[in-house]
Tab-separated table of C-alpha atoms in Angstrom:
chain	number	residue	atom	x	y	z
A	1	ALA	CA	9.491	89.818	41.743
A	2	TYR	CA	12.635	88.215	40.519
A	3	MET	CA	12.331	85.601	43.240
A	4	VAL	CA	8.699	84.923	42.435
A	5	ALA	CA	9.493	84.509	38.761
A	6	LYS	CA	12.380	82.264	39.613
A	7	GLU	CA	10.150	80.095	41.871
A	8	GLN	CA	7.476	79.907	39.174
A	9	PHE	CA	10.135	78.935	36.632
A	10	LEU	CA	11.473	76.215	38.937
A	11	ILE	CA	7.935	74.938	39.598
A	12	GLN	CA	7.210	74.868	35.846
A	13	LEU	CA	10.541	73.186	35.215
A	14	LEU	CA	9.834	70.618	37.940
A	15	LEU	CA	6.330	70.015	36.564
A	16	THR	CA	7.772	69.667	33.042
A	17	VAL	CA	10.367	67.182	34.282
A	18	ILE	CA	7.706	65.224	36.237
A	19	ILE	CA	5.392	65.230	33.216
A	20	GLY	CA	8.327	64.221	30.986
A	21	ILE	CA	9.235	61.390	33.349
A	22	ALA	CA	5.574	60.278	33.508
A	23	VAL	CA	5.246	60.384	29.711
A	24	GLY	CA	8.602	58.584	29.329
A	25	LEU	CA	7.510	55.970	31.870
A	26	ALA	CA	4.210	55.505	30.058
A	27	ILE	CA	6.021	55.122	26.738
A	28	PHE	CA	8.498	52.689	28.332
A	29	ILE	CA	5.721	50.595	29.904
A	30	THR	CA	3.787	50.582	26.637
A	31	PHE	CA	6.886	49.668	24.658
A	32	ARG	CA	7.952	47.063	27.221
A	33	PHE	CA	4.671	45.200	27.438
A	34	ARG	CA	2.889	45.864	24.166
A	35	ILE	CA	5.831	45.707	21.783
A	36	LEU	CA	8.696	43.880	23.476
A	37	GLY	CA	6.302	41.360	25.034
A	38	ARG	CA	4.910	40.475	21.631
A	39	ILE	CA	8.421	40.280	20.164
A	40	ARG	CA	9.489	37.958	23.014
A	41	GLU	CA	6.414	35.796	22.373
A	42	LEU	CA	7.405	35.543	18.704
A	43	VAL	CA	11.006	34.680	19.620
A	44	ARG	CA	9.929	31.985	22.129
A	45	SER	CA	7.472	30.485	19.667
A	46	THR	CA	10.085	30.541	16.892
A	47	ASP	CA	12.613	28.796	19.147
A	48	ARG	CA	10.047	26.133	20.065
A	49	LEU	CA	9.044	25.700	16.440
A	50	ALA	CA	12.714	25.186	15.561
A	51	LEU	CA	12.664	22.276	18.061
A	52	PHE	CA	9.643	20.824	16.176
A	53	GLU	CA	7.158	21.746	18.907
A	54	LEU	CA	4.561	22.246	16.219
A	55	ASP	CA	1.684	23.452	18.416
A	56	GLN	CA	2.995	27.058	18.425
A	57	HIS	CA	0.537	29.916	17.907
A	58	VAL	CA	1.042	33.591	18.719
A	59	SER	CA	-1.705	36.121	19.366
A	60	GLU	CA	-2.727	38.305	16.435
A	61	SER	CA	-4.277	41.239	18.314
A	62	GLY	CA	-3.900	44.674	16.802
A	63	HIS	CA	-3.467	46.261	13.404
A	64	ASP	CA	0.246	46.903	13.249
A	65	GLU	CA	3.381	45.362	11.780
A	66	LEU	CA	3.759	42.968	14.716
A	67	THR	CA	0.269	41.641	14.057
A	68	GLU	CA	1.218	41.050	10.425
A	69	LEU	CA	4.377	39.298	11.609
A	70	ALA	CA	2.315	37.176	14.030
A	71	LYS	CA	-0.089	36.223	11.210
A	72	SER	CA	2.850	35.255	9.000
A	73	PHE	CA	4.375	33.194	11.798
A	74	ASN	CA	1.088	31.362	12.466
A	75	HIS	CA	0.656	30.676	8.745
A	76	MET	CA	4.230	29.362	8.535
A	77	ALA	CA	3.688	27.146	11.615
A	78	GLU	CA	0.487	25.727	10.104
A	79	GLU	CA	2.197	25.044	6.772
A	80	LEU	CA	5.077	23.362	8.596
A	81	ARG	CA	2.649	21.178	10.588
A	82	ALA	CA	0.881	20.185	7.372
A	83	ALA	CA	4.173	19.471	5.583
A	84	ILE	CA	5.465	17.319	8.426
A	85	GLN	CA	2.178	15.436	8.674
A	86	GLY	CA	2.298	14.865	4.919
A	87	LYS	CA	5.880	13.667	5.192
A	88	GLU	CA	4.998	11.314	8.060
A	89	GLN	CA	2.077	9.938	6.048
A	90	ALA	CA	4.333	9.468	3.011
A	91	ILE	CA	6.925	7.662	5.147
A	92	HIS	CA	4.199	5.431	6.585
A	93	ASP	CA	2.896	4.671	3.079
A	94	ILE	CA	6.405	3.901	1.811
A	95	GLU	CA	7.086	1.598	4.781
A	96	ARG	CA	3.789	-0.224	4.164
A	97	LEU	CA	4.502	-0.560	0.435
A	98	ASN	CA	8.073	-1.681	1.136
A	99	ALA	CA	6.850	-4.365	3.564
A	100	ASN	CA	4.305	-5.530	0.979
A	101	LEU	CA	6.981	-5.620	-1.720
A	102	GLU	CA	9.408	-7.530	0.503
A	103	GLU	CA	6.674	-10.051	1.302
A	104	ARG	CA	5.883	-10.492	-2.390
A	105	VAL	CA	9.590	-10.823	-3.275
A	106	ALA	CA	10.103	-13.423	-0.530
A	107	LYS	CA	7.037	-15.380	-1.700
A	108	ARG	CA	8.116	-15.206	-5.344
A	109	SER	CA	11.689	-16.205	-4.439
A	110	ALA	CA	10.385	-19.241	-2.554
A	111	GLU	CA	8.219	-20.174	-5.556
A	112	LEU	CA	11.186	-19.795	-7.909
A	113	ARG	CA	13.428	-21.905	-5.632
A	114	ALA	CA	10.776	-24.627	-5.551
A	115	LEU	CA	10.389	-24.517	-9.344
A	116	ASN	CA	14.158	-24.544	-9.797
A	117	ASP	CA	14.470	-27.561	-7.490
A	118	GLN	CA	11.678	-29.281	-9.397
A	119	LEU	CA	13.263	-28.543	-12.783
A	120	SER	CA	16.656	-29.662	-11.532
A	121	HIS	CA	15.154	-32.924	-10.285
A	122	GLN	CA	13.300	-33.452	-13.558
A	123	ALA	CA	16.476	-32.806	-15.556
A	124	MET	CA	18.445	-35.368	-13.557
A	125	HIS	CA	15.888	-38.137	-12.878
A	126	ASP	CA	13.726	-40.508	-14.892
A	127	ALA	CA	10.087	-39.401	-14.855
A	128	LEU	CA	8.717	-42.963	-14.568
A	129	THR	CA	10.973	-44.524	-11.956
A	130	GLY	CA	12.379	-41.480	-10.196
A	131	LEU	CA	15.856	-43.008	-10.565
A	132	PRO	CA	18.840	-40.917	-11.698
A	133	ASN	CA	18.958	-40.581	-15.484
A	134	ARG	CA	21.923	-40.798	-17.835
A	135	VAL	CA	22.933	-37.115	-17.294
A	136	LEU	CA	23.108	-37.523	-13.490
A	137	ILE	CA	24.777	-40.918	-13.688
A	138	ILE	CA	27.504	-39.586	-16.012
A	139	ASP	CA	28.064	-36.571	-13.718
A	140	ARG	CA	28.326	-38.739	-10.589
A	141	LEU	CA	30.530	-41.264	-12.391
A	142	GLN	CA	32.933	-38.491	-13.477
A	143	LEU	CA	33.077	-37.193	-9.888
A	144	ALA	CA	33.724	-40.698	-8.548
A	145	ILE	CA	36.517	-41.262	-11.107
A	146	LYS	CA	38.184	-37.939	-10.175
A	147	GLN	CA	38.000	-38.777	-6.495
A	148	ALA	CA	39.382	-42.270	-7.129
A	149	HIS	CA	42.334	-40.711	-8.981
A	150	ARG	CA	43.044	-38.348	-6.057
A	151	THR	CA	42.836	-41.064	-3.420
A	152	ASN	CA	44.231	-43.948	-5.497
A	153	GLY	CA	40.882	-45.667	-5.046
A	154	ARG	CA	38.657	-47.612	-7.391
A	155	VAL	CA	35.279	-47.168	-8.979
A	156	VAL	CA	32.851	-49.984	-9.570
A	157	VAL	CA	29.890	-49.698	-11.932
A	158	PHE	CA	27.063	-52.180	-11.674
A	159	LEU	CA	24.731	-52.507	-14.667
A	160	LEU	CA	21.395	-54.264	-14.648
A	161	ASP	CA	19.887	-55.353	-17.951
A	162	LEU	CA	16.389	-56.709	-18.456
A	163	ASP	CA	16.534	-59.321	-21.235
A	164	HIS	CA	13.586	-59.473	-23.570
A	165	PHE	CA	11.960	-56.407	-22.058
A	166	LYS	CA	10.609	-55.484	-25.491
A	167	ASP	CA	8.607	-58.705	-25.389
A	168	VAL	CA	6.927	-57.597	-22.110
A	169	ASN	CA	5.903	-54.300	-23.675
A	170	ASP	CA	4.743	-55.951	-26.914
A	171	THR	CA	2.725	-58.788	-25.324
A	172	LEU	CA	1.445	-57.284	-22.059
A	173	GLY	CA	1.395	-53.595	-23.055
A	174	HIS	CA	3.336	-50.536	-22.063
A	175	PRO	CA	1.445	-50.004	-18.754
A	176	VAL	CA	2.632	-53.426	-17.543
A	177	GLY	CA	6.155	-52.654	-18.838
A	178	ASP	CA	6.088	-49.410	-16.832
A	179	LEU	CA	5.068	-51.355	-13.706
A	180	VAL	CA	7.977	-53.771	-14.231
A	181	LEU	CA	10.426	-50.846	-14.588
A	182	GLN	CA	9.036	-49.170	-11.478
A	183	GLU	CA	9.332	-52.397	-9.529
Protein backbone atom coordinates (compact mmCIF):
# COMPACT_ATOMS: atom_id res chain seq x y z
CA ALA A 1 0.00 0.00 0.00
CA TYR A 2 2.89 2.27 0.68
CA MET A 3 4.15 1.67 -2.84
CA VAL A 4 0.76 2.33 -4.37
CA ALA A 5 0.41 5.56 -2.44
CA LYS A 6 3.89 6.56 -3.43
CA GLU A 7 3.14 5.85 -7.14
CA GLN A 8 -0.11 7.81 -6.93
CA PHE A 9 1.75 10.68 -5.27
CA LEU A 10 4.41 10.65 -8.00
CA ILE A 11 1.72 10.52 -10.71
CA GLN A 12 -0.13 13.45 -9.09
CA LEU A 13 3.14 15.32 -8.70
CA LEU A 14 4.03 14.65 -12.35
CA LEU A 15 0.55 15.72 -13.47
CA THR A 16 0.83 18.87 -11.32
CA VAL A 17 4.23 19.67 -12.81
CA ILE A 18 2.93 19.03 -16.36
CA ILE A 19 -0.15 21.16 -15.70
CA GLY A 20 2.07 23.84 -14.12
CA ILE A 21 4.39 23.79 -17.14
CA ALA A 22 1.39 23.94 -19.51
CA VAL A 23 -0.16 26.84 -17.57
CA GLY A 24 3.24 28.59 -17.40
CA LEU A 25 3.73 28.05 -21.13
CA ALA A 26 0.26 29.41 -21.84
CA ILE A 27 0.95 32.45 -19.67
CA PHE A 28 4.34 32.93 -21.36
CA ILE A 29 2.85 32.66 -24.86
CA THR A 30 0.05 35.04 -23.93
CA PHE A 31 2.47 37.48 -22.35
CA ARG A 32 4.94 37.15 -25.24
CA PHE A 33 2.49 37.75 -28.05
CA ARG A 34 -0.35 39.75 -26.55
CA ILE A 35 1.61 42.04 -24.25
CA LEU A 36 5.23 42.11 -25.38
CA GLY A 37 4.20 42.15 -29.04
CA ARG A 38 2.07 45.22 -28.48
CA ILE A 39 4.85 46.87 -26.47
CA ARG A 40 7.33 46.14 -29.29
CA GLU A 41 4.88 47.62 -31.80
CA LEU A 42 4.67 50.78 -29.68
CA VAL A 43 8.47 50.96 -29.38
CA ARG A 44 8.98 50.50 -33.15
CA SER A 45 6.34 53.08 -33.97
CA THR A 46 7.82 55.52 -31.44
CA ASP A 47 11.30 55.06 -32.93
CA ARG A 48 9.94 55.68 -36.44
CA LEU A 49 7.97 58.69 -35.26
CA ALA A 50 11.17 60.09 -33.73
CA LEU A 51 12.67 59.87 -37.26
CA PHE A 52 9.69 61.91 -38.56
CA GLU A 53 8.06 58.93 -40.28
CA LEU A 54 4.70 60.48 -39.53
CA ASP A 55 2.47 57.71 -40.91
CA GLN A 56 2.74 55.66 -37.67
CA HIS A 57 -0.40 54.08 -36.22
CA VAL A 58 -0.62 51.27 -33.68
CA SER A 59 -3.57 48.93 -33.20
CA GLU A 60 -6.00 49.82 -30.42
CA SER A 61 -7.57 46.40 -29.81
CA GLY A 62 -8.59 45.55 -26.28
CA HIS A 63 -9.69 47.32 -23.13
CA ASP A 64 -6.52 47.45 -21.09
CA GLU A 65 -3.74 49.88 -20.24
CA LEU A 66 -1.84 49.05 -23.43
CA THR A 67 -4.89 50.00 -25.47
CA GLU A 68 -5.04 53.32 -23.64
CA LEU A 69 -1.33 53.79 -24.33
CA ALA A 70 -1.89 52.94 -28.01
CA LYS A 71 -4.74 55.48 -28.21
CA SER A 72 -2.51 58.13 -26.62
CA PHE A 73 0.30 57.33 -29.03
CA ASN A 74 -2.01 57.56 -32.06
CA HIS A 75 -3.42 60.86 -30.80
CA MET A 76 0.11 62.20 -30.27
CA ALA A 77 1.17 61.06 -33.77
CA GLU A 78 -1.87 62.76 -35.31
CA GLU A 79 -1.20 65.99 -33.41
CA LEU A 80 2.44 65.87 -34.49
CA ARG A 81 1.43 65.36 -38.14
CA ALA A 82 -0.96 68.31 -37.90
CA ALA A 83 1.65 70.51 -36.20
CA ILE A 84 4.30 69.70 -38.80
CA GLN A 85 1.86 70.30 -41.65
CA GLY A 86 0.92 73.62 -40.07
CA LYS A 87 4.58 74.51 -39.69
CA GLU A 88 5.30 73.57 -43.32
CA GLN A 89 2.34 75.68 -44.46
CA ALA A 90 3.55 78.60 -42.33
CA ILE A 91 7.06 78.29 -43.78
CA HIS A 92 5.61 78.21 -47.30
CA ASP A 93 3.49 81.30 -46.55
CA ILE A 94 6.48 83.14 -45.08
CA GLU A 95 8.65 82.26 -48.10
CA ARG A 96 5.91 83.50 -50.46
CA LEU A 97 5.46 86.72 -48.47
CA ASN A 98 9.22 87.22 -48.27
CA ALA A 99 9.58 86.80 -52.05
CA ASN A 100 6.73 89.27 -52.58
CA LEU A 101 8.33 91.74 -50.18
CA GLU A 102 11.74 91.40 -51.82
CA GLU A 103 10.15 92.00 -55.22
CA ARG A 104 8.36 95.10 -53.93
CA VAL A 105 11.55 96.39 -52.25
CA ALA A 106 13.56 95.85 -55.44
CA LYS A 107 10.89 97.63 -57.52
CA ARG A 108 10.66 100.52 -55.05
CA SER A 109 14.47 100.79 -54.87
CA ALA A 110 14.66 101.00 -58.66
CA GLU A 111 11.97 103.70 -58.65
CA LEU A 112 13.82 105.65 -55.95
CA ARG A 113 17.14 105.37 -57.85
CA ALA A 114 15.45 106.66 -60.99
CA LEU A 115 13.85 109.55 -59.08
CA ASN A 116 17.15 110.33 -57.37
CA ASP A 117 18.95 110.36 -60.73
CA GLN A 118 16.23 112.61 -62.13
CA LEU A 119 16.40 115.01 -59.17
CA SER A 120 20.19 115.06 -59.33
CA HIS A 121 20.05 115.88 -63.03
CA GLN A 122 17.45 118.59 -62.45
CA ALA A 123 19.54 120.12 -59.66
CA MET A 124 22.64 120.30 -61.86
CA HIS A 125 21.23 121.16 -65.31
CA ASP A 126 19.23 123.95 -66.90
CA ALA A 127 15.64 122.87 -67.53
CA LEU A 128 15.39 124.65 -70.91
CA THR A 129 18.69 123.77 -72.56
CA GLY A 130 19.75 120.69 -70.63
CA LEU A 131 23.20 122.28 -70.21
CA PRO A 132 25.02 122.23 -66.86
CA ASN A 133 23.83 125.02 -64.57
CA ARG A 134 25.83 127.33 -62.33
CA VAL A 135 25.98 124.78 -59.44
CA LEU A 136 27.46 122.04 -61.67
CA ILE A 137 29.79 124.43 -63.46
CA ILE A 138 31.19 125.75 -60.16
CA ASP A 139 31.66 122.18 -58.87
CA ARG A 140 33.46 121.05 -62.04
CA LEU A 141 35.54 124.23 -62.12
CA GLN A 142 36.67 123.67 -58.51
CA LEU A 143 37.62 120.07 -59.35
CA ALA A 144 39.54 121.20 -62.44
CA ILE A 145 41.41 123.86 -60.42
CA LYS A 146 42.38 121.29 -57.74
CA GLN A 147 43.60 118.87 -60.37
CA ALA A 148 45.56 121.63 -62.13
CA HIS A 149 47.26 122.47 -58.81
CA ARG A 150 48.23 118.80 -58.28
CA THR A 151 49.59 118.34 -61.79
CA ASN A 152 50.93 121.87 -62.32
CA GLY A 153 48.47 122.20 -65.18
CA ARG A 154 46.19 124.99 -66.30
CA VAL A 155 42.48 125.61 -66.48
CA VAL A 156 40.81 127.52 -69.25
CA VAL A 157 37.28 128.90 -68.97
CA PHE A 158 35.42 129.90 -72.10
CA LEU A 159 32.42 132.21 -71.70
CA LEU A 160 29.83 132.90 -74.36
CA ASP A 161 27.68 136.00 -74.05
CA LEU A 162 24.68 136.85 -76.19
CA ASP A 163 24.59 140.63 -76.65
CA HIS A 164 21.20 142.26 -76.71
CA PHE A 165 19.41 139.03 -75.84
CA LYS A 166 16.84 141.04 -73.88
CA ASP A 167 15.88 142.70 -77.15
CA VAL A 168 15.11 139.26 -78.70
CA ASN A 169 12.83 138.39 -75.80
CA ASP A 170 11.16 141.82 -75.81
CA THR A 171 10.55 142.07 -79.58
CA LEU A 172 10.05 138.44 -80.67
CA GLY A 173 8.73 136.99 -77.38
CA HIS A 174 10.03 134.57 -74.83
CA PRO A 175 9.23 131.43 -76.91
CA VAL A 176 11.58 132.67 -79.65
CA GLY A 177 14.18 133.60 -77.00
CA ASP A 178 13.93 130.05 -75.63
CA LEU A 179 14.50 128.65 -79.14
CA VAL A 180 17.61 130.84 -79.53
CA LEU A 181 18.97 129.61 -76.17
CA GLN A 182 18.27 126.00 -77.08
CA GLU A 183 19.99 126.44 -80.42
